[in-house]
JSON list of C-alpha atoms in Angstrom, two decimals:
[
{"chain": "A", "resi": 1, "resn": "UNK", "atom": "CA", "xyz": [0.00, 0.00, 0.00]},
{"chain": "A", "resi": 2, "resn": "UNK", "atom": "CA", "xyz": [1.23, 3.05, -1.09]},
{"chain": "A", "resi": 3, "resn": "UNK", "atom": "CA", "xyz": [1.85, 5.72, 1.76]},
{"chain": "A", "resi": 4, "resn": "UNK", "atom": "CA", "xyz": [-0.62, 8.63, 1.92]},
{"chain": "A", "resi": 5, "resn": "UNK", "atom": "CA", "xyz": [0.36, 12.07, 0.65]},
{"chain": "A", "resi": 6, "resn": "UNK", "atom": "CA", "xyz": [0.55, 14.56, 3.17]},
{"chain": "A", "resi": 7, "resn": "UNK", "atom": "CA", "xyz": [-1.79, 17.68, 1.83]},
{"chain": "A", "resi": 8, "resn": "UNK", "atom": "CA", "xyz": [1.09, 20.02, 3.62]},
{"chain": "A", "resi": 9, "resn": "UNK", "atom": "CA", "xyz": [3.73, 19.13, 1.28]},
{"chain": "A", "resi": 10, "resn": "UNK", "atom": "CA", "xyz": [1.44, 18.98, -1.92]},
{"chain": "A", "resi": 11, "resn": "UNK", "atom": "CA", "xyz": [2.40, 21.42, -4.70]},
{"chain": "A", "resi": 12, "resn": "UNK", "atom": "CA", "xyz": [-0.97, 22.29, -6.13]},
{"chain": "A", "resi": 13, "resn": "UNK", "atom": "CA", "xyz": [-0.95, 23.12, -9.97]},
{"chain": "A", "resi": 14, "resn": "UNK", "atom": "CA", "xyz": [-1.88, 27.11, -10.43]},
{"chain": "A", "resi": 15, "resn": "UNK", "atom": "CA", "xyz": [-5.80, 27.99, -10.05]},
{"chain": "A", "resi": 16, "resn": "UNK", "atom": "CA", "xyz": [-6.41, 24.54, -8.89]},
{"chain": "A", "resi": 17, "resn": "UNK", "atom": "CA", "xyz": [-9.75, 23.99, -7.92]},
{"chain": "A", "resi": 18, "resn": "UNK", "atom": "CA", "xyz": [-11.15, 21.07, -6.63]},
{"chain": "A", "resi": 19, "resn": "UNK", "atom": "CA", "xyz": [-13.29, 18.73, -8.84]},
{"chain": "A", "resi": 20, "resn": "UNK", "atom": "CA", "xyz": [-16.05, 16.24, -7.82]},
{"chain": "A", "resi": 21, "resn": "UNK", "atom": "CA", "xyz": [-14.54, 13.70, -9.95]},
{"chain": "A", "resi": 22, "resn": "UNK", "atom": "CA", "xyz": [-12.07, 13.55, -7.78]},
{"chain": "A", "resi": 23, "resn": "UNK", "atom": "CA", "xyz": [-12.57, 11.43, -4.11]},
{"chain": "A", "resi": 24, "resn": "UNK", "atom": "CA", "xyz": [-14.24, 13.61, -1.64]},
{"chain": "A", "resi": 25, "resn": "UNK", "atom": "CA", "xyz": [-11.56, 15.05, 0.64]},
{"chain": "A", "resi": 26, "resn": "UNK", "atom": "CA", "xyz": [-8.92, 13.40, -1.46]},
{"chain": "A", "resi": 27, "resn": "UNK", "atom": "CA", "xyz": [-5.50, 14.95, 0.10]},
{"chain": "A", "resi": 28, "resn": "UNK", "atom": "CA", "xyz": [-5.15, 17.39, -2.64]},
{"chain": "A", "resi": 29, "resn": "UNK", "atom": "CA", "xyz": [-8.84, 18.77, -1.74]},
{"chain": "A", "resi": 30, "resn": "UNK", "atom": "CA", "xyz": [-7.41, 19.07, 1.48]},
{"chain": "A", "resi": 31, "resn": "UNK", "atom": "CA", "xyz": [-4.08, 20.22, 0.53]},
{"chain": "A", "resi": 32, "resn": "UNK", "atom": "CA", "xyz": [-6.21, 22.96, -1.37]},
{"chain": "A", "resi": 33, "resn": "UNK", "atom": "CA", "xyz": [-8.17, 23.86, 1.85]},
{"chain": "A", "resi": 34, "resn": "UNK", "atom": "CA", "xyz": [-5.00, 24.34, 3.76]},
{"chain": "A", "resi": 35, "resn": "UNK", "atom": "CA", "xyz": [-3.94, 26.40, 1.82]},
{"chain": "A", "resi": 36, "resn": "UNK", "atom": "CA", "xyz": [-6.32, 28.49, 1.80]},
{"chain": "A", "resi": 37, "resn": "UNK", "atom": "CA", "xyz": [-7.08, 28.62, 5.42]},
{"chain": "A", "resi": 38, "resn": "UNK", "atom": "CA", "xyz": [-3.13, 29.30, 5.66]},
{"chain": "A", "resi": 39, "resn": "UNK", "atom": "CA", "xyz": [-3.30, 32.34, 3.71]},
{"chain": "A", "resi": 40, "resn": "UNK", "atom": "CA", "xyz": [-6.51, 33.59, 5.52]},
{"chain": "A", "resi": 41, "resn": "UNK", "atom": "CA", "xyz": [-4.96, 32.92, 8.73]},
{"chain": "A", "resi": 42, "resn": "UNK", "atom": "CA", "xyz": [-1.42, 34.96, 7.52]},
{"chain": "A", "resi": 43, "resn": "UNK", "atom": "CA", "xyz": [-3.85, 37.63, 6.13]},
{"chain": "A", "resi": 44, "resn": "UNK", "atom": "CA", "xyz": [-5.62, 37.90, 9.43]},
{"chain": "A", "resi": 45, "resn": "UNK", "atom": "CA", "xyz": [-2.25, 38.07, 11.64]},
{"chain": "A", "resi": 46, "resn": "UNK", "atom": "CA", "xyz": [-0.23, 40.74, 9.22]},
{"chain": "A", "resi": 47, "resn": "UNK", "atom": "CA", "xyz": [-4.02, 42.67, 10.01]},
{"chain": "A", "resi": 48, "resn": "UNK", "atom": "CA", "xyz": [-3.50, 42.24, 13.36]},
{"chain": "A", "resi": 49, "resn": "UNK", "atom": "CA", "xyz": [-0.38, 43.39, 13.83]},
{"chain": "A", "resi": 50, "resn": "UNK", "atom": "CA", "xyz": [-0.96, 46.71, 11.67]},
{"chain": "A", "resi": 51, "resn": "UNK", "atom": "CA", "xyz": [-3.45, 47.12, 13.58]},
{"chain": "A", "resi": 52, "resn": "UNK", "atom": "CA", "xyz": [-1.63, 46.82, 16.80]},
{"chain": "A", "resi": 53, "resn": "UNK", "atom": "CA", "xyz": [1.08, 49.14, 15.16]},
{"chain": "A", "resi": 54, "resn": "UNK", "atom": "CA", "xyz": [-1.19, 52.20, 13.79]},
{"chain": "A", "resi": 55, "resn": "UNK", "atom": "CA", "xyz": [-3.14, 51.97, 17.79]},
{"chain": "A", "resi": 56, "resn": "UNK", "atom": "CA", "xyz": [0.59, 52.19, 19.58]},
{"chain": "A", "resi": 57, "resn": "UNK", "atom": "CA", "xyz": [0.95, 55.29, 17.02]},
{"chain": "A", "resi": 58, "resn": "UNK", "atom": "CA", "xyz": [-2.30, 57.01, 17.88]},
{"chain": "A", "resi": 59, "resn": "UNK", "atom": "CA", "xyz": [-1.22, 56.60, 22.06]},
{"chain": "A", "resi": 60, "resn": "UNK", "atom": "CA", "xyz": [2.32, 57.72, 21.05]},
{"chain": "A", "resi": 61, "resn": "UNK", "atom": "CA", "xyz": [1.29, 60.90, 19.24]},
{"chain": "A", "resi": 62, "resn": "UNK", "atom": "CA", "xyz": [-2.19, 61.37, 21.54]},
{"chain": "A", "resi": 63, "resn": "UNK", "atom": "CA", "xyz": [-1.01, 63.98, 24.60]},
{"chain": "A", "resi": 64, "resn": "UNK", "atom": "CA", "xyz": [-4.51, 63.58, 26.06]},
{"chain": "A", "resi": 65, "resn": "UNK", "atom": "CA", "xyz": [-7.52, 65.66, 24.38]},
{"chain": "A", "resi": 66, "resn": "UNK", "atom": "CA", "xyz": [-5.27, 68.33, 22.93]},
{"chain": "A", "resi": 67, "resn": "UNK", "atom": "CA", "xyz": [-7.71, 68.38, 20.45]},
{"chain": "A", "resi": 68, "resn": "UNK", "atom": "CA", "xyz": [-11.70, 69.90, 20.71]},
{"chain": "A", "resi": 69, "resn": "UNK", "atom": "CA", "xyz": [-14.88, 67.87, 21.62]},
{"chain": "A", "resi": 70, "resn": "UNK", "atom": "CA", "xyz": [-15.01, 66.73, 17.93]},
{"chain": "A", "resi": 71, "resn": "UNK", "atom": "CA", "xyz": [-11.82, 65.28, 17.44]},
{"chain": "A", "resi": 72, "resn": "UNK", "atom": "CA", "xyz": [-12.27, 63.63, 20.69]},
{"chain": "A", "resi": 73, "resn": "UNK", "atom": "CA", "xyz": [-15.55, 62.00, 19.79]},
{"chain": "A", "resi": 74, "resn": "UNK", "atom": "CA", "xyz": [-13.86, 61.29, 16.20]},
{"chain": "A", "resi": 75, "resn": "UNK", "atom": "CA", "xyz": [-10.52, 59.14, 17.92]},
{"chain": "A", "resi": 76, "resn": "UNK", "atom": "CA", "xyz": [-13.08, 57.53, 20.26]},
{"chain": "A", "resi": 77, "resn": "UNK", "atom": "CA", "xyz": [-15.25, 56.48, 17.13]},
{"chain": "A", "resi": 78, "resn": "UNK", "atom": "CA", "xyz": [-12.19, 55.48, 15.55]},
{"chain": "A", "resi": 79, "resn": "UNK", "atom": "CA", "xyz": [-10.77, 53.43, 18.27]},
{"chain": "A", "resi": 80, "resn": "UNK", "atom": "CA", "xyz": [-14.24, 51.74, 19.18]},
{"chain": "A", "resi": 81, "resn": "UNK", "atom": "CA", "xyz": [-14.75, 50.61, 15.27]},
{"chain": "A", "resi": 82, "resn": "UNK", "atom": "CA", "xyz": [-11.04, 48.90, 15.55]},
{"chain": "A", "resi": 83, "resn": "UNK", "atom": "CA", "xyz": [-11.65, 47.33, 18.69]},
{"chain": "A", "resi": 84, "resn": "UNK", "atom": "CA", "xyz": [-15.06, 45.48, 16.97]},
{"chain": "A", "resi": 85, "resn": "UNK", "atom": "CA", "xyz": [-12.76, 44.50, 13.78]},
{"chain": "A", "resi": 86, "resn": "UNK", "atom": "CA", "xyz": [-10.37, 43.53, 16.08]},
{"chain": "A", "resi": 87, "resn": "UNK", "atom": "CA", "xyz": [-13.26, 40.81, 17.51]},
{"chain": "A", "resi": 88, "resn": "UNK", "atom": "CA", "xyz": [-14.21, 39.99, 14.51]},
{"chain": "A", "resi": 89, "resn": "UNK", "atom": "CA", "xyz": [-11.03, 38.81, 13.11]},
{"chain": "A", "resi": 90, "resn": "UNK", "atom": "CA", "xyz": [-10.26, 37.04, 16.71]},
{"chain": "A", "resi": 91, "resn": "UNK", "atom": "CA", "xyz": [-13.69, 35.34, 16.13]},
{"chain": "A", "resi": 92, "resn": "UNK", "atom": "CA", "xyz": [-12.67, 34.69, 12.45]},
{"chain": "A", "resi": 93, "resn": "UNK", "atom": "CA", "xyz": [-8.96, 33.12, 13.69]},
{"chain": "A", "resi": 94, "resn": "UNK", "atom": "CA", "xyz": [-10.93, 30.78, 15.96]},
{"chain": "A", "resi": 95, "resn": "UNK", "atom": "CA", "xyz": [-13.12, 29.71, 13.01]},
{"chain": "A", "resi": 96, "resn": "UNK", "atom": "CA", "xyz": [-9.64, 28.92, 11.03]},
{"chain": "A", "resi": 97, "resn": "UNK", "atom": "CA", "xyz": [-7.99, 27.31, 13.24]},
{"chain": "A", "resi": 98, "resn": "UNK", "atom": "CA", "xyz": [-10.37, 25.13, 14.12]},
{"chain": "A", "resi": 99, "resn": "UNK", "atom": "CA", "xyz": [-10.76, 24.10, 10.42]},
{"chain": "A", "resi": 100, "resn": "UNK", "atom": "CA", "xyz": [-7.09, 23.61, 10.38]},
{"chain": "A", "resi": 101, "resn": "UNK", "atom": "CA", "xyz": [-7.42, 21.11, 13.66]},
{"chain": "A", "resi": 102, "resn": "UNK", "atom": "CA", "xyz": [-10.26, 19.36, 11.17]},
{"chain": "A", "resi": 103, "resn": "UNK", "atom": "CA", "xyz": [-7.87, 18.78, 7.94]},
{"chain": "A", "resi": 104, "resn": "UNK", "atom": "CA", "xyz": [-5.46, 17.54, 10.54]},
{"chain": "A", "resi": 105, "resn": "UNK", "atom": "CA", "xyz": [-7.89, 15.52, 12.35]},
{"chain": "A", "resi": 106, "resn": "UNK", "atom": "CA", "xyz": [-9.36, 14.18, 9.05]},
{"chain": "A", "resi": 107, "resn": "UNK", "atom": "CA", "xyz": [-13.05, 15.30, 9.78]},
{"chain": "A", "resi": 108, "resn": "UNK", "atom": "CA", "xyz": [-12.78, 18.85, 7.79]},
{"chain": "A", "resi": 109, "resn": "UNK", "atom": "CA", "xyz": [-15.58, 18.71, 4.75]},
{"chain": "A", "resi": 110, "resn": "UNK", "atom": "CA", "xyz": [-17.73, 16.43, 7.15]},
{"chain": "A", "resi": 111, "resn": "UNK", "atom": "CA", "xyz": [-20.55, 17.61, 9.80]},
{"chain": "A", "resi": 112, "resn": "UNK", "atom": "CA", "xyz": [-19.50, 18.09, 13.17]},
{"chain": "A", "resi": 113, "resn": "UNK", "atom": "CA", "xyz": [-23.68, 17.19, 13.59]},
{"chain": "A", "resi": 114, "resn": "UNK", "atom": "CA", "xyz": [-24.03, 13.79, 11.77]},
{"chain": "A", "resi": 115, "resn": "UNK", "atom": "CA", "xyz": [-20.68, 13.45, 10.13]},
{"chain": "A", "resi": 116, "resn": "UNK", "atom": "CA", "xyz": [-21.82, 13.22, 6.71]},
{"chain": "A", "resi": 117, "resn": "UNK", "atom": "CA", "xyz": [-20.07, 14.98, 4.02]},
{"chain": "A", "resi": 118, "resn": "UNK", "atom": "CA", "xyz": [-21.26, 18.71, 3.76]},
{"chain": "A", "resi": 119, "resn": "UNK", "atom": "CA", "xyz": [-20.17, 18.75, 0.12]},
{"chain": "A", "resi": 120, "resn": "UNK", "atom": "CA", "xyz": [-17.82, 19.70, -2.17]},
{"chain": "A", "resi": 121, "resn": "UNK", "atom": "CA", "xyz": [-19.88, 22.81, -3.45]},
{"chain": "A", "resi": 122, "resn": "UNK", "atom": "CA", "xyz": [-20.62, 23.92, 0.21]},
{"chain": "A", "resi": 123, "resn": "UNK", "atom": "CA", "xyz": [-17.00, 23.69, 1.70]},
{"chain": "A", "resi": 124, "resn": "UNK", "atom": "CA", "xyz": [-15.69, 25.68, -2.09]},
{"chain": "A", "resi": 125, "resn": "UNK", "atom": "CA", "xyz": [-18.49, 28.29, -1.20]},
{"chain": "A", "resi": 126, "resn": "UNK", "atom": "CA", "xyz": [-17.43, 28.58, 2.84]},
{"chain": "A", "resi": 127, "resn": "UNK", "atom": "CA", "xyz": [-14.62, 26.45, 3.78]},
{"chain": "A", "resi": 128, "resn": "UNK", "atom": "CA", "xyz": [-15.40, 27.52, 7.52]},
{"chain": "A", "resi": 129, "resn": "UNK", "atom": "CA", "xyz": [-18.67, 25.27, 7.10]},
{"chain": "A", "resi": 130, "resn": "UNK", "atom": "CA", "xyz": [-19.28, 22.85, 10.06]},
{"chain": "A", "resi": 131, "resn": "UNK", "atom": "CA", "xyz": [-22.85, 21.17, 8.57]},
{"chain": "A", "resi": 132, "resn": "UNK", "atom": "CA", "xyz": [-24.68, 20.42, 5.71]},
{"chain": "A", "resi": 133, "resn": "UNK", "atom": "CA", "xyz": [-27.17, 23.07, 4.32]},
{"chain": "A", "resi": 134, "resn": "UNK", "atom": "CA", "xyz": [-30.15, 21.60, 5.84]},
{"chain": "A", "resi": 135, "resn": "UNK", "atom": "CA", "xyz": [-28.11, 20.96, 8.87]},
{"chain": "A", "resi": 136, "resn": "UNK", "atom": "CA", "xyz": [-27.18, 24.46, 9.21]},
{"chain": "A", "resi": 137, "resn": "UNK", "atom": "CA", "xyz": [-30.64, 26.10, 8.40]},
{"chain": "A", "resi": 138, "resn": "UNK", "atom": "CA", "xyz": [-32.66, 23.81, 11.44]},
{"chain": "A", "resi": 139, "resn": "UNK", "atom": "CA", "xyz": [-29.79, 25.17, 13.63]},
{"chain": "A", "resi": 140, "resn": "UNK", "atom": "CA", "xyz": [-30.62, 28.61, 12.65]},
{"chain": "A", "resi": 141, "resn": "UNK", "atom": "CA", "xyz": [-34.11, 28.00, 12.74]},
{"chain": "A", "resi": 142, "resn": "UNK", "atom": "CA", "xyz": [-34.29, 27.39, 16.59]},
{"chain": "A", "resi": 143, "resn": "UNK", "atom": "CA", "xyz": [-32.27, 30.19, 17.78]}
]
């Protein structure tokens, strides 16, 4: 028996897409998603820490409300609407990384619910999908 290739060290031809000819969750569908997730993931850090630079900036150059009401209320704004990105990409990170632990664990493409596959189509369209489409609009049905 052949060994199994290890989707981490698969060089993926350009603009590869994943087919459904090819076996569900085959390692170069997962090698595909990993890559993908990878890049999101390196996106989401490099955001991050610009992020983390630009606020250090605005404490370094901010001498305490030298300027009027205005551009007080303006660097509070400001500061408040990069505090909810900054959630929202934490919340994001969690989502990758847990579809990382899945490609590693071998359950990524399958439903955390019932385990059956959620589909090639699905997992291209969000590859942060946890359940089939049914699956997913029950759950968000009852809350």
């Amino acid at each position: 028996m052949a060994p199994k290739k290890d989707y981490k060290n698969i060089e993926l031809p350009p603009k590869y897409i994943p087919k459904k000819s090819e076996p569900y969750m085959c390692p170069e569908h997962l090698a595909y998603f990993y890559q993908l997730l990878s890049a999101q993931k390196q996106e989401l850090e490099s955001d991050a820490t610009s992020m983390l630079n630009s606020v250090r900036l605005a404490d370094q150059t901010d001498t305490g409300s030298v300027g009027d009401d205005t551009d007080n209320a303006s660097m509070e704004e400001e500061i408040t609407k990069n505090l909810r990105m900054q959630q929202r990409d934490n919340n994001m990170m969690k989502k990758i990384n847990a579809a990382l632990d899945r490609i590693a664990d071998g359950t990524y493409g399958y439903s955390v619910v019932s385990g059956e596959e959620i589909g090639l189509q699905r997992m291209l369209a969000r590859p942060l999908a946890t359940m089939t489409i049914e699956e997913q609009e029950e759950h968000e049905q009852k809350e």
